[in-house]
PDB file of C-alpha atoms and ligand atoms in Angstrom:
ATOM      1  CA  UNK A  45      -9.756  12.688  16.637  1.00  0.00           C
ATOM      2  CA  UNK A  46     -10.804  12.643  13.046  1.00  0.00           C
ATOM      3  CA  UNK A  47     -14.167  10.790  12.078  1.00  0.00           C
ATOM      4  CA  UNK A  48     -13.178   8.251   9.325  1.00  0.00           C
ATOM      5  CA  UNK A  49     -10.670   7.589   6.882  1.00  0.00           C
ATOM      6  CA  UNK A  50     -10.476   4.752   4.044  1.00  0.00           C
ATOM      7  CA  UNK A  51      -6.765   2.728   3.357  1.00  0.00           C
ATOM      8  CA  UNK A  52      -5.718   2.201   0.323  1.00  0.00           C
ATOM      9  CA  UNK A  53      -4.393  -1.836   1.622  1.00  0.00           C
ATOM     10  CA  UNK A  54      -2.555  -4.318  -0.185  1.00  0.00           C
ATOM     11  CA  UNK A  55      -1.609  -6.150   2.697  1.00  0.00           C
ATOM     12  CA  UNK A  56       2.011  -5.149   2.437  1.00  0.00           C
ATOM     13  CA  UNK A  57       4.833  -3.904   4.084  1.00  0.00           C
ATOM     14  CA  UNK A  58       3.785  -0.177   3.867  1.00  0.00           C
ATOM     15  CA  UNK A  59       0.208  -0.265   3.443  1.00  0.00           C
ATOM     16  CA  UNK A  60       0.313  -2.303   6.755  1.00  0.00           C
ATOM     17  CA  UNK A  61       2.007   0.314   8.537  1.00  0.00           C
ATOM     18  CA  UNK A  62       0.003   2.789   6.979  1.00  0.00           C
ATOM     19  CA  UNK A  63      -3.254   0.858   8.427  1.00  0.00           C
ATOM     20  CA  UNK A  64      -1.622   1.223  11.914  1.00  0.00           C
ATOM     21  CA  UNK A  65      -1.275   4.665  11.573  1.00  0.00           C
ATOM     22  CA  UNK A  66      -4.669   5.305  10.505  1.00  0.00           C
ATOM     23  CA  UNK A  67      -6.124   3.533  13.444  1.00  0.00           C
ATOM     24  CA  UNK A  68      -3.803   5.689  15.820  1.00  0.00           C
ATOM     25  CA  UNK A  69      -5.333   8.675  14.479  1.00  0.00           C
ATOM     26  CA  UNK A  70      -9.040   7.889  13.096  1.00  0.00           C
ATOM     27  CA  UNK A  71     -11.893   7.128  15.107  1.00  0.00           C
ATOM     28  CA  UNK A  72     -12.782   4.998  12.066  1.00  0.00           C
ATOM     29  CA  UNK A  73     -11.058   3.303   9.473  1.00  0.00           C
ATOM     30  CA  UNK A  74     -12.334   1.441   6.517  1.00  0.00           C
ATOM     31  CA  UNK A  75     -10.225  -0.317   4.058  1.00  0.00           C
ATOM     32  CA  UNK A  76      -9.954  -0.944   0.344  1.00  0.00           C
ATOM     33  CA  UNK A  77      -8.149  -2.916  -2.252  1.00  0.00           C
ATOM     34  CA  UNK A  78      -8.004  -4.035  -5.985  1.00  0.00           C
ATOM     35  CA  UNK A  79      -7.962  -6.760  -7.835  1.00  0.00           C
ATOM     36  CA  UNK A  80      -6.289  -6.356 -11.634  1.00  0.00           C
ATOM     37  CA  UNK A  81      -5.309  -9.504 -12.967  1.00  0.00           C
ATOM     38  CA  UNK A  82      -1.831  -9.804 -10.533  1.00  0.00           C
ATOM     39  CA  UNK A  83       0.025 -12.571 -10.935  1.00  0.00           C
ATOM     40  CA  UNK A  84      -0.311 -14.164  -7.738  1.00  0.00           C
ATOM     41  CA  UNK A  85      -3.325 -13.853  -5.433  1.00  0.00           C
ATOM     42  CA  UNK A  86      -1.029 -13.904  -2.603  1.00  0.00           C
ATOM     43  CA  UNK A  87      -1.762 -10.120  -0.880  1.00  0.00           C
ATOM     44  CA  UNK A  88      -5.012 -10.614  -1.442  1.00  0.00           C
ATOM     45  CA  UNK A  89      -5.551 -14.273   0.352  1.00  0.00           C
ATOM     46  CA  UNK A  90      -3.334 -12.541   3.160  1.00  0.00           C
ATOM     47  CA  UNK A  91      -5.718  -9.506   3.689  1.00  0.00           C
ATOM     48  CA  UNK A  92      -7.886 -10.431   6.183  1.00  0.00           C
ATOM     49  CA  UNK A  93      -5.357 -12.098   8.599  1.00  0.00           C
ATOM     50  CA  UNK A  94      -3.092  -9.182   8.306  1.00  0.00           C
ATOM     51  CA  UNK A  95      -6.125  -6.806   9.043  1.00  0.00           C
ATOM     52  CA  UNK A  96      -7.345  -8.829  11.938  1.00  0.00           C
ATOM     53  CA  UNK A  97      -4.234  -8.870  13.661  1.00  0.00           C
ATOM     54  CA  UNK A  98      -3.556  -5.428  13.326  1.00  0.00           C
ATOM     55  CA  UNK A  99      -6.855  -4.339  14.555  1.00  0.00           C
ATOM     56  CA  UNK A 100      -6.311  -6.717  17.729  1.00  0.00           C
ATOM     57  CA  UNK A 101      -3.374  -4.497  18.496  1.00  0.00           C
ATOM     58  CA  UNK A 102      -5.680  -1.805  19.765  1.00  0.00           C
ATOM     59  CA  UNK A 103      -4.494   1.036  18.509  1.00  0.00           C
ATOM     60  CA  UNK A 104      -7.424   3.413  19.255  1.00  0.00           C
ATOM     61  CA  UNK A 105      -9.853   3.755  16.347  1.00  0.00           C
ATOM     62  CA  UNK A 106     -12.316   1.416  15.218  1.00  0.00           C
ATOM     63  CA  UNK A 107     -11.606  -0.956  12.010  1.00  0.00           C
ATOM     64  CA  UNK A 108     -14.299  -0.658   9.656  1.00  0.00           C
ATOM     65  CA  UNK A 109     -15.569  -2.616   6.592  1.00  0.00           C
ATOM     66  CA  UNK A 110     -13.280  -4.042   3.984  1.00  0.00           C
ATOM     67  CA  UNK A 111     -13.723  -4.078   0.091  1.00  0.00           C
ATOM     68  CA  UNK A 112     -11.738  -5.570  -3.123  1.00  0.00           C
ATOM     69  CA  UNK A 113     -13.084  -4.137  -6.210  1.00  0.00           C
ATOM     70  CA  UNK A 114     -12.322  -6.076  -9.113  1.00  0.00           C
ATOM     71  CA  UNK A 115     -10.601  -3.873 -12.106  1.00  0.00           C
ATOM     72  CA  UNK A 116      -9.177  -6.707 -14.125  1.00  0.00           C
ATOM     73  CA  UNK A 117     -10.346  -5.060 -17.077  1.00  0.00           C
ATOM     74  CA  UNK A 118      -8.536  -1.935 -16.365  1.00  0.00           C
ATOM     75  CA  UNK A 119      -5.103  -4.347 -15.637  1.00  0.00           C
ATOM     76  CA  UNK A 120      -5.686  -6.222 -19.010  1.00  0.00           C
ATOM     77  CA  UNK A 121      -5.721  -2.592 -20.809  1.00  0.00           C
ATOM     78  CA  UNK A 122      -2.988  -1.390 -19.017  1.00  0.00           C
ATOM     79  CA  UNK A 123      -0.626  -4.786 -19.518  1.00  0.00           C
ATOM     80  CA  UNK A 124      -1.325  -4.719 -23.267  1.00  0.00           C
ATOM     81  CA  UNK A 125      -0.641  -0.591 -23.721  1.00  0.00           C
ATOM     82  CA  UNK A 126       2.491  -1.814 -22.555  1.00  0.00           C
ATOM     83  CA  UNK A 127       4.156  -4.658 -23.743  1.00  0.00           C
ATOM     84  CA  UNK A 128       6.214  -2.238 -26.255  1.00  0.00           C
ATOM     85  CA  UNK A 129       7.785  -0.051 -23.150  1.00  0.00           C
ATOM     86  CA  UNK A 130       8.309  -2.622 -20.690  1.00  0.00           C
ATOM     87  CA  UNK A 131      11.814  -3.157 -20.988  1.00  0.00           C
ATOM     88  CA  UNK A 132      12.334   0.014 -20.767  1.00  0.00           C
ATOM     89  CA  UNK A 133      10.279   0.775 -17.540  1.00  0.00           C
ATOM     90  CA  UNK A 134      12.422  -1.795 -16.135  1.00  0.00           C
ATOM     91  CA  UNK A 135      15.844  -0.754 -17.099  1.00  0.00           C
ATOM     92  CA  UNK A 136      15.443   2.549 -16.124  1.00  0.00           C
ATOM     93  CA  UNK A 137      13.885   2.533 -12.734  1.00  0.00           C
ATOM     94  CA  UNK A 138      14.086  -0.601 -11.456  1.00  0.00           C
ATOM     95  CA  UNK A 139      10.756  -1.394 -12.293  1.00  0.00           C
ATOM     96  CA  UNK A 140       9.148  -5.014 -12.336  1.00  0.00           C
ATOM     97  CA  UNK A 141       7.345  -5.854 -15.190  1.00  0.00           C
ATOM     98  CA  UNK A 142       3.674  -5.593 -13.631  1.00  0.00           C
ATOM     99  CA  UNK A 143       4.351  -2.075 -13.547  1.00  0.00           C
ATOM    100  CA  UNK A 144       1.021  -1.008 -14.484  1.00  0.00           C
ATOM    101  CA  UNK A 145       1.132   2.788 -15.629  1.00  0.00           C
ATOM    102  CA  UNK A 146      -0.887   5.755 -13.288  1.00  0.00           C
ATOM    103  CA  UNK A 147      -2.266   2.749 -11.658  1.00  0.00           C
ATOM    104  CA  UNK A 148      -2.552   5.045  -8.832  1.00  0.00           C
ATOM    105  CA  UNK A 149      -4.443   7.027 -10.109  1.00  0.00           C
ATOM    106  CA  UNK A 150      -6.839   4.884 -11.056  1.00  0.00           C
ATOM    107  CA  UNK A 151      -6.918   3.401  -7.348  1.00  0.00           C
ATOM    108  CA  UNK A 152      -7.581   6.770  -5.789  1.00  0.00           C
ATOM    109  CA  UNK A 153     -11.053   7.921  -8.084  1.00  0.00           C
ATOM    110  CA  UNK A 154     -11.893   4.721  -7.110  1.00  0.00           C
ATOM    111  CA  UNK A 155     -11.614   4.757  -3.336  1.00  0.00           C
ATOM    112  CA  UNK A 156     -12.344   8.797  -3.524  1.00  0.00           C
ATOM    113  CA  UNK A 157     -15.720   6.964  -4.736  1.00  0.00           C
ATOM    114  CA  UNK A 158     -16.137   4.389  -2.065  1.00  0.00           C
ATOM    115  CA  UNK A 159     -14.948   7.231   1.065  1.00  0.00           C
ATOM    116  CA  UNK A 160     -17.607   9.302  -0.244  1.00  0.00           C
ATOM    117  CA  UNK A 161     -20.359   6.761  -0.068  1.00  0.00           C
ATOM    118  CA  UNK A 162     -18.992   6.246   3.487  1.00  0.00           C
ATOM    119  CA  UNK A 163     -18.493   9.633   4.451  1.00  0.00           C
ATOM    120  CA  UNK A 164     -14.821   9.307   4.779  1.00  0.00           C
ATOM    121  CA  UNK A 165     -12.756  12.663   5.225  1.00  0.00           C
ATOM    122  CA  UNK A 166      -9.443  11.475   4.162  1.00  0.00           C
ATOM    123  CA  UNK A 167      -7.438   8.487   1.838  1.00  0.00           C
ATOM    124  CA  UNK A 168      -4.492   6.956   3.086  1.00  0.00           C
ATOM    125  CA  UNK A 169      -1.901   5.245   1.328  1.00  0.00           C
ATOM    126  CA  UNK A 170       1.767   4.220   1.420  1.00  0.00           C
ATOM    127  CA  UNK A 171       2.819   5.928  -1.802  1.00  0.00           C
ATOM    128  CA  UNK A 172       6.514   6.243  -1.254  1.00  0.00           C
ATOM    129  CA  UNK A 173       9.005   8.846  -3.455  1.00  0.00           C
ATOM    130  CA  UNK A 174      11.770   7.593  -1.530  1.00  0.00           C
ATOM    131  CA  UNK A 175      12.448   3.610  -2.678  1.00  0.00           C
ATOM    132  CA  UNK A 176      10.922   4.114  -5.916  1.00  0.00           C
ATOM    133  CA  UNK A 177      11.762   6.919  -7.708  1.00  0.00           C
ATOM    134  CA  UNK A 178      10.401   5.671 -10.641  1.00  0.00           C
ATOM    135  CA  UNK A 179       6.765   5.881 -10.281  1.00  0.00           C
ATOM    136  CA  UNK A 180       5.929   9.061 -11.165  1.00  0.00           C
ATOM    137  CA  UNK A 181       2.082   8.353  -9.874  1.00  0.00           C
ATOM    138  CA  UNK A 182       3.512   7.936  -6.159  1.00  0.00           C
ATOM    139  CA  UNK A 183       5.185  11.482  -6.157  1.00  0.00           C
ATOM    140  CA  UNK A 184       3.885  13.827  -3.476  1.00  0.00           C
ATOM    141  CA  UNK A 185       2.988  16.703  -6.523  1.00  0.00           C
ATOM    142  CA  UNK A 186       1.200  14.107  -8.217  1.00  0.00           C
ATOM    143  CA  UNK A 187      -0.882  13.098  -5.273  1.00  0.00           C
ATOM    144  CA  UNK A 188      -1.779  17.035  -4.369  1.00  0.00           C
ATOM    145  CA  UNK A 189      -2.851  17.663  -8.439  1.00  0.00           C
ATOM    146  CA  UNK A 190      -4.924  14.606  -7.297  1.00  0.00           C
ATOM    147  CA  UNK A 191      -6.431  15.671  -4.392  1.00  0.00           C
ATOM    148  CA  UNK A 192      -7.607  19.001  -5.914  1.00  0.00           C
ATOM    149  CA  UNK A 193      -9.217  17.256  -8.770  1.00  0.00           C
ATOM    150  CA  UNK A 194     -11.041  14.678  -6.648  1.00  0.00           C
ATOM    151  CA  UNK A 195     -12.574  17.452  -4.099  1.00  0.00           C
ATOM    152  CA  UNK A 196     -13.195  19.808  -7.275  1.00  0.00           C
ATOM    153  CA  UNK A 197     -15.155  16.638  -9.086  1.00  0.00           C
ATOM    154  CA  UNK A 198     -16.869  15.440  -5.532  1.00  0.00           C
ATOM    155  CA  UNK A 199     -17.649  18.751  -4.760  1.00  0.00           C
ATOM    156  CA  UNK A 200     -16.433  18.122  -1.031  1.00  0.00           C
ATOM    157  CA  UNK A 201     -13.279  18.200   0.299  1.00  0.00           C
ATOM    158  CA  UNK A 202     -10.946  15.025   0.470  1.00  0.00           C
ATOM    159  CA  UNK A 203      -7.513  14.239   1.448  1.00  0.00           C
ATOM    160  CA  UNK A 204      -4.948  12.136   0.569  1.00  0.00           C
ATOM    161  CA  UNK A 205      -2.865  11.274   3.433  1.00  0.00           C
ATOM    162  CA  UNK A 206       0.525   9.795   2.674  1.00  0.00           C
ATOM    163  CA  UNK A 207       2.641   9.567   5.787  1.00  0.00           C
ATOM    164  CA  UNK A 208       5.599   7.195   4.184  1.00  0.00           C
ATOM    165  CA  UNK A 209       5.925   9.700   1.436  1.00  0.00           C
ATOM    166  CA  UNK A 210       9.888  10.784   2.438  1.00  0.00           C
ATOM    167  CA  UNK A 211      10.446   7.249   4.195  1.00  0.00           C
ATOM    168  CA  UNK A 212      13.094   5.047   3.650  1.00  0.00           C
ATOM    169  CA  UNK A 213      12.071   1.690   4.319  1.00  0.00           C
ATOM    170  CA  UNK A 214      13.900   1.169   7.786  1.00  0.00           C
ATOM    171  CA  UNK A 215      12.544   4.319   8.364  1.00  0.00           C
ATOM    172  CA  UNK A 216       9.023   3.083   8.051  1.00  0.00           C
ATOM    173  CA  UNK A 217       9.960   0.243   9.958  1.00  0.00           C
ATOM    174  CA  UNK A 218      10.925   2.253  12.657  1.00  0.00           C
ATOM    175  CA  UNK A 219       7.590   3.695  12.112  1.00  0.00           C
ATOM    176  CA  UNK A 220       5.440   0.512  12.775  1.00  0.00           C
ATOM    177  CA  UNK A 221       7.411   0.631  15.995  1.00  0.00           C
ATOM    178  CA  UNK A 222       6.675   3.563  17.070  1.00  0.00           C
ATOM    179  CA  UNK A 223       3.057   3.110  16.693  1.00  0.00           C
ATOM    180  CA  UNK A 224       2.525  -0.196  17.885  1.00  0.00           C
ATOM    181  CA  UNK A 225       5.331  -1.423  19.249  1.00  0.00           C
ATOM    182  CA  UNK A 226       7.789  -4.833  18.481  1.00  0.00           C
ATOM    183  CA  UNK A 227       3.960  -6.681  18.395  1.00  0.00           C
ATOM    184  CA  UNK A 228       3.455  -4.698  15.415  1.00  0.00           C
ATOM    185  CA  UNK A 229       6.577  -4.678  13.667  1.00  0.00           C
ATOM    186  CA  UNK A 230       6.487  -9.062  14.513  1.00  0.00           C
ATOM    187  CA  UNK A 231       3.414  -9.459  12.822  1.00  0.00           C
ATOM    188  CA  UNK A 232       4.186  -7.124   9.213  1.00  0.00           C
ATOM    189  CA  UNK A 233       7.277  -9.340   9.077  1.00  0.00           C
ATOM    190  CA  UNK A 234       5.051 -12.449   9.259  1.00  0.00           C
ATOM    191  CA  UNK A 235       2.081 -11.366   7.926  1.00  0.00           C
ATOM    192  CA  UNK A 236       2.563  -8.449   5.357  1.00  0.00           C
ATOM    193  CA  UNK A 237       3.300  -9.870   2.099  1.00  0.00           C
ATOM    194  CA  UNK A 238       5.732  -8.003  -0.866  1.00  0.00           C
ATOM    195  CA  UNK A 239       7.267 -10.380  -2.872  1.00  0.00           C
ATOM    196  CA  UNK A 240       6.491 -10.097  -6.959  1.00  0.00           C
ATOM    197  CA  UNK A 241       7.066 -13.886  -7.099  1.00  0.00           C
ATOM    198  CA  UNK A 242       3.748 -15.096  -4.700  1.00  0.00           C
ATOM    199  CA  UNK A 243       6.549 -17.038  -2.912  1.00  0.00           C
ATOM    200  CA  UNK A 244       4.854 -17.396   0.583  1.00  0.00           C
ATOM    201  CA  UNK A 245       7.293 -20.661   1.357  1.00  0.00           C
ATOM    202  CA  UNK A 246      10.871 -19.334   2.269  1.00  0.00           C
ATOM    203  CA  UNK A 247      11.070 -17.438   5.435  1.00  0.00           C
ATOM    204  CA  UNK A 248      13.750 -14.569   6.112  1.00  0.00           C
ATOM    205  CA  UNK A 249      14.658 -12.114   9.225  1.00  0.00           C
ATOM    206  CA  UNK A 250      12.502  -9.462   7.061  1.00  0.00           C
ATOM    207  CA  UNK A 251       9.384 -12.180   6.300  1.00  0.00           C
ATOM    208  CA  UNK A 252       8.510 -14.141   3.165  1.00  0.00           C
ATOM    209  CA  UNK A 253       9.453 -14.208   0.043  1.00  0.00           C
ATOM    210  CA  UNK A 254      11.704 -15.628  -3.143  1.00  0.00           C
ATOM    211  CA  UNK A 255      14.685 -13.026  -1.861  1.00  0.00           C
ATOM    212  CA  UNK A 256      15.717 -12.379  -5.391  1.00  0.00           C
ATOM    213  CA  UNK A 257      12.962  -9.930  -6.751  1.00  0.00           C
ATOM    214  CA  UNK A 258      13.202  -6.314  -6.853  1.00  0.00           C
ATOM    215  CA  UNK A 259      10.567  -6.198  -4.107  1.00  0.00           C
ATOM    216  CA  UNK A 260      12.393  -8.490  -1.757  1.00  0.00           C
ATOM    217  CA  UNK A 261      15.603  -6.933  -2.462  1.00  0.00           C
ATOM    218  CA  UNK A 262      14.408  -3.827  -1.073  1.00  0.00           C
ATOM    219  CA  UNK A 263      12.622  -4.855   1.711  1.00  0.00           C
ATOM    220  CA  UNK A 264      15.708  -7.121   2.950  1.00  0.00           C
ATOM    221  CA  UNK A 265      17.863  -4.102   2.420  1.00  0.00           C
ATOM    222  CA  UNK A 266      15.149  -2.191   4.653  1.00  0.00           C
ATOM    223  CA  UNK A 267      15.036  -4.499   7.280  1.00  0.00           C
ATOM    224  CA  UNK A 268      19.088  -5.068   7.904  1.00  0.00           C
ATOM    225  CA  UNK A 269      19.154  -1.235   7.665  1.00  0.00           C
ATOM    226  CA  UNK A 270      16.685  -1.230  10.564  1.00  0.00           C
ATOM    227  CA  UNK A 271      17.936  -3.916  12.515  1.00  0.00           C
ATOM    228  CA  UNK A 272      21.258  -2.422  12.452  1.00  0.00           C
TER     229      UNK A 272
HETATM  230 ZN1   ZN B 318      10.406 -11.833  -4.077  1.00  0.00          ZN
END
């Protein structure tokens, strides 16, 4: 088994399952996540619930230390670079309007900073090409230009581990149940949180949310494709 590896965790649907599988495969596993001026505090308020239950699960390694790093200056930069493109971002893609662009790539020199500090041999996240074509900084190509350039600039090898990557989201789904079971896939659906709106209030079959956003779309489409 590995030594340590740090999540990238939003407390959603995907970085939730991506937590599991760390902890199925790390002795260790630290977490991180970033606040950037979102609209709703929501994922963040739900963090440490969602973590706690998920490390109760057992699922071999240890859960480690968590940390939100505060980049709100970065979000108000990127939000006003792109008031001019934002329709277009969403027309094209799909894209919500807190699309914040290579956003990614700002999270992952970040935590590449952090797992070096704690001697972490790997980044995890749920970066996704299959749901959301649109973001080029979640492609796999991007991620592996990434990884070379954060080993070259650390001067020590670091991976970025992305095992949703060619998911769909029933597939990852089916996922959560492989690795820990209908216990884990229970708790994502009440716990995880992926709605754009904040809307923590109206309860579904797939867990909360306002039903109507891009976000919830998807992940009700996910979950009746898994359920099926
Ligand atoms: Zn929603």
């Amino acid at each position: 088994m590995p030594a340590s590896a740090l999540v990238l965790f939003s407390a959603g649907q995907d970085s939730a399952t991506c937590l599991a599988w760390a902890l199925s495969r790390y002795r260790q596993v630290d977490t991180i996540g970033f606040s950037y001026g979102q609209r709703h505090r929501v994922e963040l308020d739900q963090r440490p619930l969602l973590r706690g239950r998920i490390a109760a699960l057992g699922l071999g390694g240890a859960l480690g230390e968590d940390r939100v790093v505060d980049i709100s200056g970065y979000g108000a930069l990127a939000e006003s670079a792109l008031t001019t493109e934002a329709a277009i971002v969403m027309a094209e893609g799909g894209l919500p309007s807190t699309f914040v662009p290579g956003r990614n790539l700002v999270f992952l020199s970040i935590a590449a900073a952090h797992a070096y500090r704690r001697g972490a041999e790997a980044l995890i996240g749920g970066m996704c090409e299959t749901d959301y074509s649109g973001y080029p900084d979640c492609r796999r190509e991007t991620l592996d230009a990434m990884e070379r350039a954060l080993s070259l600039g650390l001067g020590r090898a670091l991976r970025i581990e992305t095992p949703l990557m060619y998911k769909t989201k029933a597939q990852t789904w089916t996922l959560a149940l492989e690795l820990g079971g209908a216990a884990l896939v229970e708790l994502i659906v009440e716990h995880s949180h992926t709605c754009y709106e904040g809307d923590r209030e109206h309860r579904h079959v797939w867990g909360y949310g306002c039903g109507i956003c891009p976000a919830c779309v998807l992940r009700a489409k996910g979950w009746a494709a898994f359920a099926s």
